[in-house]
mmCIF file of C-alpha atoms in Angstrom:
data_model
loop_
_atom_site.group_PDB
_atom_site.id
_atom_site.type_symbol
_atom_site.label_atom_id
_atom_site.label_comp_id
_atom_site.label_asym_id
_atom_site.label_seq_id
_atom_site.Cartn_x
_atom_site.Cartn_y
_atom_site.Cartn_z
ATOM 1 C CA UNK A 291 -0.199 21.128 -5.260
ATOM 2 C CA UNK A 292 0.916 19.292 -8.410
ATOM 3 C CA UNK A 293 3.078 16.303 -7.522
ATOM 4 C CA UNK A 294 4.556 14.338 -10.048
ATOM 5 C CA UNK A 295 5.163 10.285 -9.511
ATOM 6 C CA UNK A 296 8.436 9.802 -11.044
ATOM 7 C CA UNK A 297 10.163 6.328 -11.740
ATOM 8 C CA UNK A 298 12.758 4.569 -14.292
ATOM 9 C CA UNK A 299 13.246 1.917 -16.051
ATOM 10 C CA UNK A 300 16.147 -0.468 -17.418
ATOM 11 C CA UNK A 301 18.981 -0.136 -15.490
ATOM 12 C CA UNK A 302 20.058 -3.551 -15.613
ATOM 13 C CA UNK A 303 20.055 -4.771 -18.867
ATOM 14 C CA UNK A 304 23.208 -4.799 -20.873
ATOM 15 C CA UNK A 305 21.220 -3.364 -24.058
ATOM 16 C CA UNK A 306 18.586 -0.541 -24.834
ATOM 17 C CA UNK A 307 17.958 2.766 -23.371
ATOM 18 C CA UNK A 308 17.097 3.466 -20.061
ATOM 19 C CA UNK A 309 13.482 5.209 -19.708
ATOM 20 C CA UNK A 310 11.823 7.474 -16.962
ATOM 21 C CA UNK A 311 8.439 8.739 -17.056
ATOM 22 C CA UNK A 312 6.812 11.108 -14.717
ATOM 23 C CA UNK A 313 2.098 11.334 -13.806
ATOM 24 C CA UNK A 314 0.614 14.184 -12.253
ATOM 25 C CA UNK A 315 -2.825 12.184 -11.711
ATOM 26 C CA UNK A 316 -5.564 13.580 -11.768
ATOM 27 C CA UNK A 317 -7.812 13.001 -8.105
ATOM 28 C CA UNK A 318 -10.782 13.469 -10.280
ATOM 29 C CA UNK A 319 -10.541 10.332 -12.412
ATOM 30 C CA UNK A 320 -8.790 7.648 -9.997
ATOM 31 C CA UNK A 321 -6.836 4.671 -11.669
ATOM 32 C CA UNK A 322 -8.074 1.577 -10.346
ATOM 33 C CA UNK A 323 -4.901 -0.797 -9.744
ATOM 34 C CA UNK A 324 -2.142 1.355 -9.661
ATOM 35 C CA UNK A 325 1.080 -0.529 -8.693
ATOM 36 C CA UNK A 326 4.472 -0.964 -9.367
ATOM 37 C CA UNK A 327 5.099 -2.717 -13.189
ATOM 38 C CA UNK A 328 6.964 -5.761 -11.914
ATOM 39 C CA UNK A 329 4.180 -7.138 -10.542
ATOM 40 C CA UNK A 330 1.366 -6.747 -13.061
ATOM 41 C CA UNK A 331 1.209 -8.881 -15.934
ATOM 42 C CA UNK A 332 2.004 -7.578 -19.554
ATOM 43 C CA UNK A 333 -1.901 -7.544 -20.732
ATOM 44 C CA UNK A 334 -2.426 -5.697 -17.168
ATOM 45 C CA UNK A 335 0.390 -3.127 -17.697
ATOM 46 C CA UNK A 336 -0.606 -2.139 -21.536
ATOM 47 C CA UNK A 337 -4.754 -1.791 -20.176
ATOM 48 C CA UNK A 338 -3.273 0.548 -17.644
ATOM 49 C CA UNK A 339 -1.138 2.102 -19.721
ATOM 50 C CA UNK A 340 -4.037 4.167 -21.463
ATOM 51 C CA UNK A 341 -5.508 4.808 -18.803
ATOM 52 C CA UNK A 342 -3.025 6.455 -17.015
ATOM 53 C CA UNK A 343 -2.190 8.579 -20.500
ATOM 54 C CA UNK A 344 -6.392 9.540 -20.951
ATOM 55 C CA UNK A 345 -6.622 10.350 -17.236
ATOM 56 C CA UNK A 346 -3.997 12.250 -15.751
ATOM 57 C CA UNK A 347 -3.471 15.598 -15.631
ATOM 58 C CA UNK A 348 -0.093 15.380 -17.110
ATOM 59 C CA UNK A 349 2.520 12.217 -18.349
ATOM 60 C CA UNK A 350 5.862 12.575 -19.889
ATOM 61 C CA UNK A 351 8.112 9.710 -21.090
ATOM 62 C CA UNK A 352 11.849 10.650 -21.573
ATOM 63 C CA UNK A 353 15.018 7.826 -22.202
ATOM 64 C CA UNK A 354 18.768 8.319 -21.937
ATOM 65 C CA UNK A 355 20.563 6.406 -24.630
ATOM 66 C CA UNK A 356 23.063 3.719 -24.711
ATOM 67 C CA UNK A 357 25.638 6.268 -25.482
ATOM 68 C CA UNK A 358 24.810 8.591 -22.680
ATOM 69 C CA UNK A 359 24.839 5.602 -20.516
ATOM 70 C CA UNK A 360 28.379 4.649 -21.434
ATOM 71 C CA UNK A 361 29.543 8.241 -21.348
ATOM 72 C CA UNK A 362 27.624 9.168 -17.906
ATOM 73 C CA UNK A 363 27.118 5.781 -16.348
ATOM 74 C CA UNK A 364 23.870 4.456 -15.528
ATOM 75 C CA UNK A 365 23.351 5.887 -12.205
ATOM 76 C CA UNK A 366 23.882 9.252 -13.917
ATOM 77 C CA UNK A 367 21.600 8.323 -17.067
ATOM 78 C CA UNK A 368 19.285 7.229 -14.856
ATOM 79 C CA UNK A 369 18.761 11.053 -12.968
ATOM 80 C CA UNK A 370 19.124 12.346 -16.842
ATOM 81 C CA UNK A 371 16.156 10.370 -18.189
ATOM 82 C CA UNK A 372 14.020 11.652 -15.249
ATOM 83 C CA UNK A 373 15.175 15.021 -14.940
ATOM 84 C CA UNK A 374 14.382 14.950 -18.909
ATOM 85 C CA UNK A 375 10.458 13.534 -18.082
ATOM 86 C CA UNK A 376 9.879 15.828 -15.788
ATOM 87 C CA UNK A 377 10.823 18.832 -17.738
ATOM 88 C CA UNK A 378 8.608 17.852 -20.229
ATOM 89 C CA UNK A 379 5.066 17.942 -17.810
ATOM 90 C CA UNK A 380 2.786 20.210 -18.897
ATOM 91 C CA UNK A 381 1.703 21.657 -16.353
ATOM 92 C CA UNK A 382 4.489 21.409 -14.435
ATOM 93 C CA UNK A 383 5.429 19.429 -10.866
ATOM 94 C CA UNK A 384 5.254 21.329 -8.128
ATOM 95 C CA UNK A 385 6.428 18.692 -5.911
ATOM 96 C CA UNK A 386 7.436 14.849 -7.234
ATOM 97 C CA UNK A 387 7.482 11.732 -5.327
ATOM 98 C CA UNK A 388 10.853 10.047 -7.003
ATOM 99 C CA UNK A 389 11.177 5.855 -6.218
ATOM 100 C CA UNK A 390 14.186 5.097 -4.702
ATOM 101 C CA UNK A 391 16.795 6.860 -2.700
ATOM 102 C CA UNK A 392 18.769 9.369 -4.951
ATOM 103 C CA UNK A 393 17.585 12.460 -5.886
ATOM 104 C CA UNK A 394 17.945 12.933 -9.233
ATOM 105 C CA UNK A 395 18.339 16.795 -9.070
ATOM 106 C CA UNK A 396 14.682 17.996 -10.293
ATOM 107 C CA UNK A 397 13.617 21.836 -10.850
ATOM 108 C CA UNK A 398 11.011 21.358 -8.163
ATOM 109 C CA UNK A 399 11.446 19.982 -4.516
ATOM 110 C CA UNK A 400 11.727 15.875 -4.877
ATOM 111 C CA UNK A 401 10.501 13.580 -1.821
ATOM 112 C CA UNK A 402 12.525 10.180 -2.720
ATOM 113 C CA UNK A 403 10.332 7.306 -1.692
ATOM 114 C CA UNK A 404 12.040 3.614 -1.678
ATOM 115 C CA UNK A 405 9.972 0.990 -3.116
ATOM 116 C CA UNK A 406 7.636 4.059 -3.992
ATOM 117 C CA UNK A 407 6.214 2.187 -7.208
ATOM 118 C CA UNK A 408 4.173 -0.168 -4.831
ATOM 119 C CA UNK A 409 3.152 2.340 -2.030
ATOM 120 C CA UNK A 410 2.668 5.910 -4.081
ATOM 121 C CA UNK A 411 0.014 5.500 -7.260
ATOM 122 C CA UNK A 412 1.978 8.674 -9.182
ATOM 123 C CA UNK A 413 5.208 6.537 -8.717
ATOM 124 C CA UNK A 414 3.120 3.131 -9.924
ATOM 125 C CA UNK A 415 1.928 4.823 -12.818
ATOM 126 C CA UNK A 416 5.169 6.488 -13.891
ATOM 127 C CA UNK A 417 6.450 3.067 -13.469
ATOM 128 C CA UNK A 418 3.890 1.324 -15.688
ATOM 129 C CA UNK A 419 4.448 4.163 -18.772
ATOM 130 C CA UNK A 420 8.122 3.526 -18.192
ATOM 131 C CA UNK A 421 8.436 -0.293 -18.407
ATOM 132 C CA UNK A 422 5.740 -0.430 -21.263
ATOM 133 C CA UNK A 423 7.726 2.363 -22.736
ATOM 134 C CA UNK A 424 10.785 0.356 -22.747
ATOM 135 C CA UNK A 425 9.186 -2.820 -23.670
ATOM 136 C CA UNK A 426 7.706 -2.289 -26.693
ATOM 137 C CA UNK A 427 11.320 -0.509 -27.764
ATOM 138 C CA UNK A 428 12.888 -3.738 -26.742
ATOM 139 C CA UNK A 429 10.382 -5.539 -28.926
ATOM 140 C CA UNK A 430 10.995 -3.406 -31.874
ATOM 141 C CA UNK A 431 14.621 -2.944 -31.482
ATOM 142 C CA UNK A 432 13.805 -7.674 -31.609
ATOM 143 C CA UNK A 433 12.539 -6.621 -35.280
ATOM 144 C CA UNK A 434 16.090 -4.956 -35.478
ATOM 145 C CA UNK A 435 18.336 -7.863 -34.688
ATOM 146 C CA UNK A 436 15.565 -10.941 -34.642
ATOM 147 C CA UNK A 437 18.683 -13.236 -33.305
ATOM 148 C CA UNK A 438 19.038 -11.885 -29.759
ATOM 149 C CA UNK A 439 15.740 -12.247 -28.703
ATOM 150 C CA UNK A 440 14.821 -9.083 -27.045
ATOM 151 C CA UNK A 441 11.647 -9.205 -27.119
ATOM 152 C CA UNK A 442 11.668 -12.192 -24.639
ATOM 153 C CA UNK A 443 14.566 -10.839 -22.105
ATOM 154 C CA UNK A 444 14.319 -7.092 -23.160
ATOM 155 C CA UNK A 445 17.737 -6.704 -23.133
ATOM 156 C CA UNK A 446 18.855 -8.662 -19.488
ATOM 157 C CA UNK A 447 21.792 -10.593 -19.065
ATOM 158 C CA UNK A 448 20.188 -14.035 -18.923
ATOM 159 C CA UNK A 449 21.545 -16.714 -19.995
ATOM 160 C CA UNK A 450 19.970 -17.015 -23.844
ATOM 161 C CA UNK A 451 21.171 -13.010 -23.712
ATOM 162 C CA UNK A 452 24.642 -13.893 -23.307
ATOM 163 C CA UNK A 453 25.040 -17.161 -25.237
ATOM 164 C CA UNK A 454 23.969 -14.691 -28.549
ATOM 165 C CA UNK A 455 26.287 -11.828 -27.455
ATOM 166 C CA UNK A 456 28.940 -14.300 -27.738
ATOM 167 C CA UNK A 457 28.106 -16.212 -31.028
ATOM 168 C CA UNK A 458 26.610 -12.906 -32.483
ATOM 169 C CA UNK A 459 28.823 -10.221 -31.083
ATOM 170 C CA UNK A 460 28.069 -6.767 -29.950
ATOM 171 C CA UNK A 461 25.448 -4.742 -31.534
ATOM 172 C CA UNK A 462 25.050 -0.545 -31.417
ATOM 173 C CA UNK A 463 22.441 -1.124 -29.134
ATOM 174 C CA UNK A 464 24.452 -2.770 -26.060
ATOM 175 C CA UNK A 465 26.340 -1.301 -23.911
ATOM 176 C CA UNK A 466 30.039 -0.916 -23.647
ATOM 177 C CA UNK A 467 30.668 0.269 -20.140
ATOM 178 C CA UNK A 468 28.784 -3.042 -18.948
ATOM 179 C CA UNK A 469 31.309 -5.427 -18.169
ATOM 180 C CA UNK A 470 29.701 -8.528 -20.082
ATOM 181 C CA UNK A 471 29.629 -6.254 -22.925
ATOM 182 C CA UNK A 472 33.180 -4.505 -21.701
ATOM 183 C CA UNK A 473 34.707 -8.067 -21.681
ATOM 184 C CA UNK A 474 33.813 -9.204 -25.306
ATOM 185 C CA UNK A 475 35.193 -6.474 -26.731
ATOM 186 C CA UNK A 476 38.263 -6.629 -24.830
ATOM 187 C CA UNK A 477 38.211 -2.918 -23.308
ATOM 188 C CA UNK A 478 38.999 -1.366 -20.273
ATOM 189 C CA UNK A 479 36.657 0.637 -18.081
ATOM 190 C CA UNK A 480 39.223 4.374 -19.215
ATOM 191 C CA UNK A 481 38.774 2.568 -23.098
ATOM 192 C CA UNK A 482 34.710 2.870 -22.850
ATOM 193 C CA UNK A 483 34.719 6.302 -22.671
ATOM 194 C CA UNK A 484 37.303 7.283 -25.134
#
């Protein structure tokens, strides 16, 4: 049976897309190291990163973007982005492995695994495509608007994050239905959507 490791990325930050990926790996060519992106370095993540894309089977990256976010809700972009990846696997899942507890709604039967990324290699290495995914958006995106410092805080609210969201204001790429965001600009949760 083909089972897809499924994971996202970005839910927390108040800027950027939000990205899923989904690995069918292949038992034929194991990954050595397989675990969930938070706790590999950057230079560990981007070494794993090809291998996971020359070895499995199949890998699909998919995002939701900052609109869709404000217009769904994160939660909701969240299930969007992977539903999105796992569409896109060629072949497709027969079965997926999804990290966390809701199921995002898939075409094929889901198994939700909490903290999946560090016990289920398919979830690590959807993890790892994910986060390196996003990352290297968030460093481009620091090209984009070299005064908010992305690249270093990919878009969390720390505290550098905020201090330039109030000197520098909003940009298109933050998001309005996040209250930090929300509360510069003076809206209401109803005004977001509108």
């Amino acid at each position: 049976m083909r089972t897809a490791g499924v994971d996202e990325v970005g839910r927390g930050p108040l800027a950027g897309p939000v990205v899923a990926a989904a690995v069918i790996l292949d038992p034929g060519q194991p990954i050595l190291g397989l675990a969930d992106s938070k706790a590999l370095t950057p230079a560990r993540r981007e070494a794993l990163y090809d291998q996971i894309v020359e070895r499995s089977l199949a890998w699909a990256i998919a995002e939701a973007s900052v609109s869709e976010i404000d217009s769904l809700n994160i939660l909701q972009a969240s299930m969007l982005a992977m539903r999105r990846a796992v569409e896109m696997l060629a072949p497709a899942a027969e079965h997926a492995l999804v990290d966390g507890n809701r199921d995002p709604g898939l075409a094929c039967r889901a198994t939700l695994v909490v903290g999946g990324d560090a016990s289920e290699p398919a979830i690590g290495a959807a993890s790892i495509l994910a986060k390196v995914t996003r990352d290297r958006e968030m460093h481009r995106l620091d090209v984009e608007y070299p005064d908010f410092g992305f690249a270093q805080h990919k878009g969390y609210p720390t505290r550098a994050h905020l201090a330039a969201l109030k000197s520098l204001g909003v940009t298109p790429i933050h998001r309005r239905s996040f209250a930090p965001v929300r509360n510069l600009l003076g809206l209401s949760e109803q005004q977001v959507l509108l």
